[in-house]
Short mmCIF file of C-alpha atoms and ligand atoms in Angstrom, two decimals:
data_model
loop_
_atom_site.label_atom_id
_atom_site.label_comp_id
_atom_site.label_asym_id
_atom_site.label_seq_id
_atom_site.Cartn_x
_atom_site.Cartn_y
_atom_site.Cartn_z
CA UNK A 227 68.85 217.84 -17.73
CA UNK A 228 68.59 219.15 -21.32
CA UNK A 229 68.60 215.58 -22.65
CA UNK A 230 65.81 214.71 -20.23
CA UNK A 231 63.67 217.67 -21.37
CA UNK A 232 64.13 216.55 -24.99
CA UNK A 233 63.56 212.88 -24.12
CA UNK A 234 60.28 213.77 -22.45
CA UNK A 235 58.67 215.66 -25.36
CA UNK A 236 60.04 213.31 -28.03
CA UNK A 237 58.82 210.48 -25.78
CA UNK A 238 55.26 211.84 -25.90
CA UNK A 239 55.26 211.98 -29.71
CA UNK A 240 56.91 208.57 -30.19
CA UNK A 241 54.56 206.90 -27.68
CA UNK A 242 51.53 208.57 -29.28
CA UNK A 243 52.55 207.67 -32.84
CA UNK A 244 53.41 204.04 -32.03
CA UNK A 245 50.30 203.62 -29.89
CA UNK A 246 48.00 205.10 -32.54
CA UNK A 247 48.67 202.04 -34.71
CA UNK A 248 47.01 199.78 -32.13
CA UNK A 249 44.14 201.90 -30.76
CA UNK A 250 41.18 199.92 -29.49
CA UNK A 251 42.83 196.47 -29.64
CA UNK A 252 42.71 194.21 -26.61
CA UNK A 253 45.96 193.24 -24.90
CA UNK A 254 45.54 189.70 -26.28
CA UNK A 255 45.66 190.85 -29.90
CA UNK A 256 48.87 192.86 -29.61
CA UNK A 257 51.76 191.94 -31.89
CA UNK A 258 54.32 194.72 -32.35
CA UNK A 259 55.47 195.62 -35.86
CA UNK A 260 58.02 198.28 -36.77
CA UNK A 261 56.25 201.23 -38.42
CA UNK A 262 57.53 202.94 -41.58
CA UNK A 263 56.74 206.44 -40.34
CA UNK A 264 55.71 207.82 -36.95
CA UNK A 265 52.76 210.14 -37.39
CA UNK A 266 51.31 211.42 -34.12
CA UNK A 267 47.76 212.40 -33.13
CA UNK A 268 46.01 214.98 -30.94
CA UNK A 269 48.01 213.91 -27.87
CA UNK A 270 51.32 215.19 -29.26
CA UNK A 271 49.58 217.99 -31.16
CA UNK A 272 48.16 219.45 -27.93
CA UNK A 273 51.44 218.81 -26.06
CA UNK A 274 53.12 220.96 -28.72
CA UNK A 275 50.48 223.65 -28.07
CA UNK A 276 51.19 223.61 -24.33
CA UNK A 277 54.94 223.92 -24.96
CA UNK A 278 54.53 226.68 -27.56
CA UNK A 279 52.39 228.72 -25.18
CA UNK A 280 54.68 228.25 -22.16
CA UNK A 281 57.63 229.34 -24.30
CA UNK A 282 55.95 232.36 -25.82
CA UNK A 283 54.54 233.58 -22.50
CA UNK A 284 57.52 232.46 -20.38
CA UNK A 285 55.06 230.54 -18.20
CA UNK A 286 51.34 229.80 -18.01
CA UNK A 287 48.78 232.17 -19.56
CA UNK A 288 45.36 230.51 -19.86
CA UNK A 289 43.95 232.81 -22.50
CA UNK A 290 47.04 232.42 -24.69
CA UNK A 291 47.14 228.64 -24.23
CA UNK A 292 43.46 228.31 -25.18
CA UNK A 293 44.08 230.37 -28.34
CA UNK A 294 47.13 228.28 -29.20
CA UNK A 295 45.05 225.07 -28.93
CA UNK A 296 42.38 226.65 -31.12
CA UNK A 297 44.85 227.73 -33.78
CA UNK A 298 46.62 224.37 -33.91
CA UNK A 299 43.30 222.54 -34.08
CA UNK A 300 42.03 224.72 -36.93
CA UNK A 301 45.29 224.15 -38.85
CA UNK A 302 45.09 220.35 -38.47
CA UNK A 303 41.64 219.24 -37.29
CA UNK A 304 42.17 215.69 -38.63
CA UNK A 305 44.48 214.54 -35.86
CA UNK A 306 41.97 212.33 -34.07
CA UNK A 307 40.59 214.79 -31.52
CA UNK A 308 37.78 213.38 -29.35
CA UNK A 309 34.42 215.09 -28.83
CA UNK A 310 35.12 217.57 -26.03
CA UNK A 311 38.05 219.75 -27.12
CA UNK A 312 36.69 220.61 -30.62
CA UNK A 313 33.31 221.48 -29.03
CA UNK A 314 35.13 223.85 -26.68
CA UNK A 315 37.23 225.35 -29.49
CA UNK A 316 34.03 226.13 -31.40
CA UNK A 317 32.59 227.84 -28.30
CA UNK A 318 35.72 229.93 -27.82
CA UNK A 319 35.70 230.80 -31.54
CA UNK A 320 32.11 232.04 -31.14
CA UNK A 321 33.03 234.28 -28.22
CA UNK A 322 32.53 232.18 -25.06
CA UNK A 323 35.25 232.90 -22.50
CA UNK A 324 37.86 230.13 -22.20
CA UNK A 325 37.31 229.96 -18.41
CA UNK A 326 33.63 229.14 -18.96
CA UNK A 327 33.48 226.85 -22.00
CA UNK A 328 34.76 223.57 -20.46
CA UNK A 329 32.26 223.74 -17.61
CA UNK A 330 29.33 223.48 -20.01
CA UNK A 331 30.18 219.92 -21.20
CA UNK A 332 28.80 216.62 -19.88
CA UNK A 333 25.80 218.02 -18.05
CA UNK A 334 27.80 220.87 -16.61
CA UNK A 335 30.28 218.61 -14.82
CA UNK A 336 33.06 218.93 -17.38
CA UNK A 337 35.08 216.14 -18.98
CA UNK A 338 37.01 213.46 -17.13
CA UNK A 339 38.62 212.24 -20.36
CA UNK A 340 42.40 211.93 -20.42
CA UNK A 341 42.87 214.90 -22.78
CA UNK A 342 44.16 217.17 -20.00
CA UNK A 343 46.71 214.59 -18.84
CA UNK A 344 47.90 213.49 -22.29
CA UNK A 345 49.26 217.00 -23.08
CA UNK A 346 50.59 218.06 -19.67
CA UNK A 347 54.23 216.91 -19.95
CA UNK A 348 55.70 220.39 -20.71
CA UNK A 349 54.12 221.63 -17.46
CA UNK A 350 55.76 218.78 -15.53
CA UNK A 351 59.09 219.87 -17.01
CA UNK A 352 58.64 223.61 -16.60
CA UNK A 353 57.41 223.47 -12.99
CA UNK A 354 59.47 220.45 -11.92
CA UNK A 355 61.08 222.30 -9.02
CA UNK A 356 57.85 223.74 -7.57
CA UNK A 357 55.14 221.13 -6.80
CA UNK A 358 52.66 223.79 -5.66
CA UNK A 359 52.93 225.75 -8.91
CA UNK A 360 52.96 222.47 -10.86
CA UNK A 361 49.61 221.49 -9.32
CA UNK A 362 48.05 224.94 -9.90
CA UNK A 363 49.18 225.20 -13.51
CA UNK A 364 48.38 221.57 -14.39
CA UNK A 365 44.85 222.10 -13.02
CA UNK A 366 44.35 225.41 -14.80
CA UNK A 367 45.80 224.22 -18.12
CA UNK A 368 43.76 221.02 -18.19
CA UNK A 369 40.74 223.04 -17.07
CA UNK A 370 40.71 224.79 -20.45
CA UNK A 371 39.03 221.63 -21.80
CA UNK A 372 38.61 219.32 -18.78
CA UNK A 373 36.71 220.88 -15.91
CA UNK A 374 35.85 217.65 -14.07
CA UNK A 375 37.91 217.07 -10.93
CA UNK A 376 38.95 213.60 -12.16
CA UNK A 377 40.17 215.05 -15.46
CA UNK A 378 42.18 217.77 -13.75
CA UNK A 379 43.63 215.49 -11.07
CA UNK A 380 44.76 213.09 -13.81
CA UNK A 381 46.74 215.95 -15.35
CA UNK A 382 48.25 216.83 -11.97
CA UNK A 383 49.33 213.22 -11.39
CA UNK A 384 50.83 212.90 -14.86
CA UNK A 385 52.69 216.23 -14.54
CA UNK A 386 54.02 215.28 -11.11
CA UNK A 387 55.16 211.87 -12.41
CA UNK A 388 57.07 213.65 -15.19
CA UNK A 389 58.69 215.99 -12.66
CA UNK A 390 59.77 213.09 -10.40
CA UNK A 391 61.18 211.22 -13.39
CA UNK A 392 63.03 214.35 -14.52
CA UNK A 393 64.59 214.81 -11.10
CA UNK A 394 65.60 211.14 -10.77
CA UNK A 395 69.21 210.34 -11.48
CA UNK A 396 69.94 213.99 -10.84
CA UNK A 397 69.82 213.81 -7.07
CA UNK A 398 68.80 210.17 -6.65
CA UNK A 399 67.79 207.05 -8.59
CA UNK A 400 64.11 206.32 -9.04
CA UNK A 401 62.87 203.57 -6.74
CA UNK A 402 59.43 202.30 -7.92
CA UNK A 403 57.94 202.09 -4.42
CA UNK A 404 59.25 205.48 -3.47
CA UNK A 405 58.04 206.99 -6.79
CA UNK A 406 54.50 205.64 -6.25
CA UNK A 407 54.54 206.73 -2.58
CA UNK A 408 55.37 210.30 -3.60
CA UNK A 409 52.46 210.31 -6.06
CA UNK A 410 50.11 208.85 -3.44
CA UNK A 411 51.18 211.56 -1.02
CA UNK A 412 50.63 214.26 -3.63
CA UNK A 413 47.16 213.30 -4.82
CA UNK A 414 44.07 214.97 -3.42
CA UNK A 415 41.66 212.41 -4.83
CA UNK A 416 40.62 209.06 -3.39
CA UNK A 417 40.22 207.30 -6.76
CA UNK A 418 43.81 208.10 -7.78
CA UNK A 419 45.08 207.18 -4.33
CA UNK A 420 43.43 203.75 -4.55
CA UNK A 421 44.68 203.13 -8.09
CA UNK A 422 48.26 204.10 -7.20
CA UNK A 423 48.17 201.90 -4.10
CA UNK A 424 46.97 199.07 -6.33
CA UNK A 425 49.83 199.83 -8.77
CA UNK A 426 52.25 199.40 -5.86
CA UNK A 427 50.80 196.02 -4.97
CA UNK A 428 51.00 194.95 -8.63
CA UNK A 429 54.64 195.89 -9.22
CA UNK A 430 55.61 192.23 -9.80
CA UNK A 431 52.39 191.23 -11.58
CA UNK A 432 52.98 189.30 -14.82
CA UNK A 433 49.43 189.22 -16.19
CA UNK A 434 48.52 192.11 -18.49
CA UNK A 435 44.85 191.23 -18.18
CA UNK A 436 45.07 191.72 -14.42
CA UNK A 437 46.72 195.14 -14.92
CA UNK A 438 44.00 196.17 -17.36
CA UNK A 439 41.24 194.99 -15.03
CA UNK A 440 42.71 196.74 -11.95
CA UNK A 441 44.20 199.93 -13.44
CA UNK A 442 42.25 200.25 -16.69
CA UNK A 443 43.20 201.12 -20.27
CA UNK A 444 40.38 203.48 -21.19
CA UNK A 445 39.85 207.07 -22.31
CA UNK A 446 38.93 208.26 -18.78
CA UNK A 447 41.84 209.97 -17.02
CA UNK A 448 41.57 207.70 -13.96
CA UNK A 449 41.62 204.60 -16.22
CA UNK A 450 44.77 205.61 -18.08
CA UNK A 451 47.03 207.93 -16.04
CA UNK A 452 47.76 205.36 -13.27
CA UNK A 453 48.28 202.77 -16.03
CA UNK A 454 50.88 204.96 -17.76
CA UNK A 455 52.62 205.68 -14.46
CA UNK A 456 52.74 201.93 -13.78
CA UNK A 457 53.94 201.13 -17.33
CA UNK A 458 56.83 203.59 -17.01
CA UNK A 459 58.27 201.28 -14.34
CA UNK A 460 58.41 198.30 -16.70
CA UNK A 461 61.96 198.79 -18.01
CA UNK A 462 63.83 201.32 -20.14
CA UNK A 463 62.15 203.63 -22.67
CA UNK A 464 61.47 201.00 -25.31
CA UNK A 465 60.28 198.30 -22.90
CA UNK A 466 57.98 200.61 -20.97
CA UNK A 467 56.33 202.17 -24.04
CA UNK A 468 55.86 198.75 -25.70
CA UNK A 469 54.45 197.42 -22.43
CA UNK A 470 51.99 200.32 -22.25
CA UNK A 471 50.81 199.86 -25.85
CA UNK A 472 50.57 196.11 -25.31
CA UNK A 473 47.86 196.67 -22.71
CA UNK A 474 45.48 197.69 -25.51
CA UNK A 475 42.62 200.19 -25.24
CA UNK A 476 43.56 203.89 -25.49
CA UNK A 477 47.04 202.94 -26.70
CA UNK A 478 48.15 206.26 -28.24
CA UNK A 479 47.41 208.14 -25.05
CA UNK A 480 48.78 205.57 -22.60
CA UNK A 481 51.81 205.25 -24.90
CA UNK A 482 52.25 209.05 -24.99
CA UNK A 483 52.00 209.45 -21.21
CA UNK A 484 54.35 206.52 -20.57
CA UNK A 485 56.76 207.95 -23.16
CA UNK A 486 56.70 211.31 -21.37
CA UNK A 487 57.64 209.80 -18.00
CA UNK A 488 60.24 207.36 -19.37
CA UNK A 489 61.70 209.99 -21.70
CA UNK A 490 62.11 212.39 -18.76
CA UNK A 491 63.69 209.64 -16.72
CA UNK A 492 66.17 208.25 -19.24
CA UNK A 493 66.70 211.15 -21.66
CA UNK A 494 66.68 211.40 -25.43
CA UNK A 495 69.64 209.00 -25.91
CA UNK A 496 67.48 206.17 -24.55
CA UNK A 497 64.90 206.59 -27.34
CA UNK A 498 65.83 204.23 -30.21
CA UNK A 499 67.23 206.06 -33.21
CA UNK A 500 65.08 204.04 -35.60
CA UNK A 501 62.05 205.71 -33.99
CA UNK A 502 63.53 209.19 -33.70
CA UNK A 503 64.50 209.16 -37.37
CA UNK A 504 60.94 208.39 -38.45
CA UNK A 505 59.20 210.81 -36.14
CA UNK A 506 56.95 213.43 -37.76
CA UNK A 507 58.33 216.94 -37.04
CA UNK A 508 60.89 215.39 -34.68
CA UNK A 509 63.34 218.28 -35.01
CA UNK A 510 60.67 220.84 -34.19
CA UNK A 511 59.64 218.91 -31.06
CA UNK A 512 63.30 218.73 -29.94
CA UNK A 513 63.62 222.48 -30.52
CA UNK A 514 60.57 223.18 -28.32
CA UNK A 515 62.08 221.07 -25.50
CA UNK A 516 65.38 222.95 -25.83
CA UNK A 517 63.65 226.33 -25.66
CA UNK A 518 61.65 225.25 -22.62
CA UNK A 519 64.88 224.13 -20.96
CA UNK A 520 66.79 227.34 -21.71
CA UNK A 521 63.94 229.55 -20.48
CA UNK A 522 63.47 227.50 -17.34
CA UNK A 523 66.96 226.53 -16.32
CA UNK A 524 69.05 229.30 -17.86
CA UNK A 525 66.47 232.07 -17.67
CA UNK A 526 66.91 232.90 -21.39
O1 LIG B 1004 39.67 213.80 -23.07
P1 LIG B 1004 39.59 214.04 -24.52
O2 LIG B 1004 40.42 215.10 -25.11
O3 LIG B 1004 39.91 212.69 -25.26
C1 LIG B 1004 41.22 212.27 -25.36
C2 LIG B 1004 41.25 211.03 -26.14
C3 LIG B 1004 42.60 210.44 -26.24
O4 LIG B 1004 42.49 209.04 -26.32
C4 LIG B 1004 43.11 211.00 -27.56
O5 LIG B 1004 44.09 210.16 -28.13
C5 LIG B 1004 41.86 211.11 -28.42
O6 LIG B 1004 41.59 209.96 -29.13
O7 LIG B 1004 40.82 211.31 -27.48
O8 LIG B 1004 38.08 214.23 -25.00
P2 LIG B 1004 36.71 214.29 -24.19
O9 LIG B 1004 35.63 214.27 -25.23
O10 LIG B 1004 36.74 215.43 -23.25
O11 LIG B 1004 36.65 212.96 -23.33
C6 LIG B 1004 36.74 211.71 -23.97
C7 LIG B 1004 35.50 210.88 -23.76
O12 LIG B 1004 35.38 210.53 -22.39
C8 LIG B 1004 34.18 211.59 -24.06
O13 LIG B 1004 33.92 211.67 -25.44
C9 LIG B 1004 33.21 210.74 -23.28
O14 LIG B 1004 32.92 209.56 -23.98
C10 LIG B 1004 34.02 210.40 -22.04
N1 LIG B 1004 33.72 211.36 -20.95
C11 LIG B 1004 32.60 211.38 -20.22
N2 LIG B 1004 31.51 210.64 -20.30
C12 LIG B 1004 30.51 210.88 -19.43
N3 LIG B 1004 30.59 211.86 -18.49
C13 LIG B 1004 34.52 212.33 -20.48
N4 LIG B 1004 33.92 213.00 -19.46
C14 LIG B 1004 32.74 212.43 -19.28
C15 LIG B 1004 31.66 212.66 -18.36
O15 LIG B 1004 31.68 213.54 -17.47
MG1 LIG B 1005 45.14 210.63 -29.86
MG1 LIG B 1006 44.01 208.19 -27.26
#
């Protein structure tokens, strides 16, 4: 279990860093090259914020998590944040309540970008044994920046996928059909249900273009979370993350979310050493995963 916690958070950072080298390419242009150094972006940066806040507060505290995001962003604003989160951080900095800020974006509907889902892995780990709490906390934590139902549901689906992957091989192996069925059962949104049902039908599909056209590879949560869930079924850690990045589009985020699920499924030993050795702040990320594990599982 400890190795799976560590694999999950390191998986986010490795997937993000590898994917960030190919952002915006189409799946046809992809040719993988070994990087010299793995520097991650906002996806891992915000995942670190979620983990730091869960650890410090021994669970979810929205006000504290919002302030942690703000602090991390102000320390390193150059990490490739999109439009929404920095706009919200500025509002919070100027005194707007964190519960209100996200609802003012995109004509008052809130964002359906994948920023809530890309950072949710620590919540999937921490609430892995309580699906009801997992849903509530994933919704509330993504709601700090992503108020739109499709943004929040993307975070719930990604967190639940992480929790299922974490529990696999512990009580049972992970069967792809069964894994997707559990996610379909858990979702409360028709768009995610349809995408996950499509993912089931495409389990043996060879064409990446078909996967991109049916599941998507974009910045919207519903065009990237089902794609990452699907990609995590494409082999071991390395195969699934390379598959995800090879789809093109929002590669850092789809890579990060695939890395979270596959890392939770296979554990840290399955992540190639040549990537772990080059990972920016790798030891710190491992330490966060350990702390999360000891608080959760050992009550320390
Ligand atoms: O979701 P978010 O944090 O972006 C995450 C992405 C990842 O790929 C990261 O790696 C990083 O590169 O950014 O940021 P948001 O600004 O909330 O959402 C992303 C984009 O989705 C927005 O800038 C919009 O283009 C689009 N978007 C919407 N467009 C119209 N209406 C999100 N919500 C809406 C909407 O309601
Ligand atoms: Mg990014
Ligand atoms: Mg991205």
